[in-house]
Every structure is written in structure tokens, then in C-alpha cells.
Coordinates of C-alpha atoms in Angstrom, one line a residue:
M63 CA 109.7 -92.8 -2.7
D64 CA 107.4 -95.3 -4.2
C65 CA 105.3 -96.5 -1.0
F66 CA 102.0 -97.6 0.6
W67 CA 100.8 -95.2 3.2
H68 CA 99.3 -95.0 6.5
G69 CA 98.3 -92.4 8.3
T70 CA 97.3 -92.2 12.9
P71 CA 96.6 -89.6 14.6
H72 CA 97.6 -91.2 17.8
E73 CA 101.2 -92.0 19.5
T74 CA 100.7 -94.2 22.1
Q75 CA 99.0 -96.2 18.5
A76 CA 102.1 -94.7 16.0
L77 CA 105.1 -95.9 19.5
N78 CA 103.5 -99.4 19.0
I79 CA 103.6 -99.1 15.4
L80 CA 106.9 -98.2 15.4
K81 CA 108.3 -101.3 18.4
C82 CA 105.9 -104.0 16.0
G83 CA 104.5 -103.3 12.9
I84 CA 100.8 -102.2 11.8
C85 CA 98.7 -105.3 12.9
P86 CA 95.1 -105.5 11.2
R87 CA 91.8 -105.5 13.6
K88 CA 91.6 -108.8 14.9
E89 CA 87.6 -108.8 15.0
A90 CA 84.5 -108.0 13.2
G91 CA 83.2 -104.6 13.7
R92 CA 79.1 -104.4 12.9
H93 CA 78.6 -101.5 11.7
W94 CA 79.2 -101.1 8.1
F95 CA 81.5 -98.5 7.7
A96 CA 83.3 -101.1 9.7
P97 CA 87.2 -102.7 8.1
V98 CA 87.3 -106.2 7.1
P99 CA 89.1 -107.7 9.6
G100 CA 92.8 -109.2 9.1
R101 CA 93.6 -106.6 6.6
V102 CA 96.1 -103.0 6.8
Y103 CA 94.0 -101.0 4.8
L104 CA 97.0 -98.5 2.8
S105 CA 96.7 -95.6 0.3
Q106 CA 98.5 -94.4 -2.5
D107 CA 98.3 -91.3 -2.7
P108 CA 100.5 -89.3 1.1
A109 CA 98.1 -86.5 1.2
Y110 CA 94.9 -88.8 1.8
A111 CA 97.1 -90.8 4.2
A112 CA 97.3 -87.4 6.1
I113 CA 94.1 -86.4 7.2
Y114 CA 94.7 -89.8 8.7
T115 CA 97.4 -88.6 10.7
I116 CA 96.0 -85.2 12.1
G117 CA 92.9 -86.4 12.7
G118 CA 90.5 -84.8 10.2
D119 CA 90.9 -82.8 6.9
I120 CA 91.6 -80.0 8.3
A121 CA 94.5 -78.5 6.5
A122 CA 94.5 -75.1 6.9
I123 CA 91.9 -74.1 9.3
D124 CA 92.2 -71.3 11.2
E125 CA 92.9 -72.9 14.5
L126 CA 92.4 -75.8 15.9
P127 CA 88.9 -76.4 16.8
P128 CA 88.2 -76.9 21.1
K129 CA 89.8 -79.9 22.6
W130 CA 91.7 -81.5 19.2
L131 CA 95.1 -82.4 20.3
E132 CA 93.5 -84.3 23.6
K133 CA 91.2 -86.1 22.2
H134 CA 94.5 -88.1 19.8
G135 CA 98.0 -86.4 21.6
R136 CA 99.9 -83.3 19.8
Y137 CA 101.3 -86.0 17.4
G138 CA 100.9 -87.9 14.4
Y139 CA 102.5 -90.4 12.4
L140 CA 102.8 -91.2 8.4
F141 CA 103.9 -94.8 7.7
C142 CA 105.7 -95.0 4.6
V143 CA 105.3 -98.9 3.4
D144 CA 108.0 -100.2 0.9
R145 CA 105.7 -101.2 -2.4
E146 CA 107.3 -104.5 -2.8
S147 CA 107.4 -105.6 0.6
I148 CA 103.5 -106.3 -0.4
T149 CA 103.8 -107.3 -4.0
N150 CA 103.6 -111.0 -3.6
R151 CA 101.4 -109.9 -0.2
D152 CA 97.6 -110.7 -0.3
V153 CA 96.6 -106.8 -2.0
Q154 CA 92.7 -106.5 -2.6
P155 CA 92.1 -102.6 -2.7
D156 CA 89.8 -101.1 -0.4
E157 CA 86.3 -101.3 0.0
D158 CA 85.6 -97.5 -0.1
F159 CA 87.5 -96.9 -2.7
V160 CA 85.4 -99.3 -4.9
G161 CA 82.0 -98.4 -4.1
N162 CA 82.7 -94.8 -4.4
M163 CA 84.2 -95.8 -8.1
L164 CA 80.1 -96.2 -8.3
Y165 CA 79.7 -92.6 -8.0
D166 CA 82.3 -91.6 -10.5
L167 CA 81.4 -93.9 -13.1
K168 CA 77.4 -91.9 -13.0
H169 CA 79.3 -88.9 -13.0
H170 CA 82.4 -88.5 -15.1
A171 CA 81.3 -90.3 -18.0
E172 CA 84.6 -90.8 -19.5
R173 CA 85.9 -93.1 -16.6
T174 CA 82.8 -95.9 -18.1
Q175 CA 84.7 -97.4 -20.7
D176 CA 87.7 -98.4 -18.8
F177 CA 86.0 -99.3 -15.8
Q178 CA 82.1 -100.4 -17.9
W179 CA 82.8 -104.1 -16.3
L180 CA 82.4 -102.6 -12.3
Y181 CA 79.2 -101.0 -13.9
D182 CA 78.4 -104.1 -15.5
L183 CA 79.0 -106.9 -12.7
A184 CA 78.0 -104.1 -9.8
R185 CA 74.3 -103.4 -12.1
N186 CA 73.9 -107.9 -12.4
N187 CA 74.6 -108.6 -8.5
I188 CA 73.7 -106.0 -5.9
A189 CA 70.4 -104.3 -5.0
P190 CA 69.2 -101.7 -6.7
N191 CA 68.1 -98.7 -3.8
R192 CA 71.2 -100.4 -2.7
L193 CA 73.5 -99.5 -5.7
R194 CA 71.2 -95.9 -6.6
K195 CA 72.4 -95.3 -2.9
A196 CA 76.3 -95.6 -3.9
E197 CA 76.0 -94.3 -6.9
D198 CA 74.2 -91.1 -5.3
G199 CA 77.5 -90.6 -3.3
E200 CA 76.3 -92.1 0.5
A201 CA 79.7 -93.1 1.9
I202 CA 77.3 -95.6 4.1
Y203 CA 76.3 -97.9 0.7
H204 CA 80.1 -96.9 -0.4
A205 CA 82.0 -99.7 1.8
S206 CA 79.1 -102.4 2.1
V207 CA 78.7 -101.8 -2.2
G208 CA 82.2 -102.1 -2.4
K209 CA 83.2 -105.7 0.6
Q210 CA 79.7 -107.5 -1.7
L211 CA 81.6 -106.4 -5.0
L212 CA 84.5 -107.6 -4.2
S213 CA 83.4 -111.1 -3.0
L214 CA 82.5 -111.2 -7.0
M215 CA 85.9 -109.9 -8.1
R216 CA 88.7 -111.7 -10.7
P217 CA 91.9 -111.4 -10.0
W218 CA 92.6 -108.9 -12.8
Q219 CA 89.5 -106.5 -12.1
K220 CA 91.4 -106.2 -8.6
Q221 CA 94.2 -105.4 -10.0
A222 CA 92.9 -102.9 -12.5
L223 CA 91.3 -100.6 -9.5
I224 CA 95.1 -100.4 -7.8
S225 CA 96.8 -99.6 -10.9
A226 CA 94.0 -96.7 -11.0
G227 CA 95.4 -95.3 -7.8
A228 CA 93.3 -97.6 -5.7
S229 CA 93.4 -97.7 -1.4
V230 CA 94.5 -100.9 -0.2
A231 CA 94.1 -103.3 2.4
V232 CA 96.6 -106.9 2.6
K233 CA 95.9 -109.2 4.8
G234 CA 98.2 -109.9 7.6
M235 CA 101.5 -107.1 9.5
V236 CA 102.8 -104.5 7.7
Y237 CA 106.0 -103.0 8.2
P238 CA 106.9 -99.5 7.7
S239 CA 109.9 -98.2 5.8
A240 CA 109.9 -95.0 6.8
V241 CA 108.4 -92.5 9.2
W242 CA 107.9 -88.6 10.5
K243 CA 105.9 -87.6 12.9
F244 CA 103.8 -84.7 13.2
D245 CA 102.7 -81.9 15.5
K246 CA 99.1 -81.9 15.4
T247 CA 99.6 -77.6 16.2
L248 CA 101.2 -76.9 13.1
T249 CA 98.3 -78.0 10.9
P250 CA 97.2 -74.3 10.9
R251 CA 100.3 -73.9 8.1
L252 CA 99.5 -77.4 5.9
A253 CA 98.8 -76.4 2.4
R254 CA 95.5 -76.9 1.6
D255 CA 96.0 -79.4 -0.8
Y256 CA 98.4 -80.9 1.8
S257 CA 101.7 -80.2 -0.2
N258 CA 103.7 -79.2 2.3
F259 CA 103.4 -82.1 4.9
F260 CA 106.4 -83.2 4.9
E261 CA 108.6 -79.2 5.1
L262 CA 106.5 -79.2 7.7
A263 CA 107.0 -82.6 9.9
E264 CA 109.5 -84.9 11.0
Q265 CA 111.5 -88.1 9.5
V266 CA 112.2 -90.3 12.1
L267 CA 112.5 -93.7 10.8

């Protein structure tokens, strides 16, 4: 299935998506992690999106934390968005992925050759203190540095990151082509890598 993926732990939100599509945030948030307004975030990895479906990275946990189901409800949803449906849309890499790439380039030298341009772009435009914190893995800087770098990138550079597996941010509404409903009480039965997610989930669209 050639999809991008989107997960939500909120059943009420999921039912609204089933009726109307995935709606982007309209206003900018004030914190550094705030998503870019007007864009919907999608992952190329269903396992990563499944983390959002259950509300956290707790697959294979012995038992759900107290009040876990009270927080968002018993059921989470995973949405498949057909890749072709956003091919000609305004799509850019997820800023968190861009920032995290700086960490990868510093700690995995074998990737530097393919993305030397990203390292050079960051070194020439990001304040040294902020760049160092992003390279050291401080997640709060991944999003803010990523947003700054995206504003400087050419289209081919954005596409290179998407081709490398980046999660993406699509401008405007997005409509799923398939949907899975997941009972969070089954979370302890999930494989740690989420490889059996679709065996445990129920396809509802």
C-alpha cells in the first residue's frame, strides 16, 4: 500500500476526520514544537504513525498506565493517505525530521556524503549555539532549527529529504483512503516494533 500515514488517539477527532478529512491547524502555536499552520503532518512509516494512534510509544508495555484510556478514549485511529493524492500538492519535509537529520549527520558519518548540502546550509545560517544543541539531540531545537532551514531550502533539497524517508507537512486538507481502528487495551500485545499492528487493528474504511 503506497501511503503516507496519520495517527490520532482521539476517537472524537478521528470520527470527524472520517466525515470531513484531516484538517490542518489554522493558527500558529507559541511554543517551538508548534506545527506550521495550514499544514497536515504525515509519516512515511506506519509504525511511527501508530505511536500517535495509541497516544505514546508504549507498545509491548506490561499494562497500560493508569487513566490512559480516560485521557483520549479507548480507540485510536490510523489513516492511510494515498501518495498519489498529494503528488501535485505543496508538500515539504516535517521540520522535526530536518532538525533530527543534523543529529544523524553528526553521529552517523556514512550519511554525510549524501547530505553535505544540509550540513553546509545549517553551518552557514544557524547560530552556532542553536546548531550545536540540535546536533547534540536536544529535541526542542530540532523543530525550530528545522523550520529555519526549510525557509532557506530549494525545492530539490526538500525533495531529497522526502525521498530519504522524511515525514511531510502537506498544505491544506487531506483525505484518507483507508482507516484502521485500534483498541488500546490491546497495546500490551503489540510488538515493540509495531509489526503486528494491522493484525490487531480493525480496518473500518
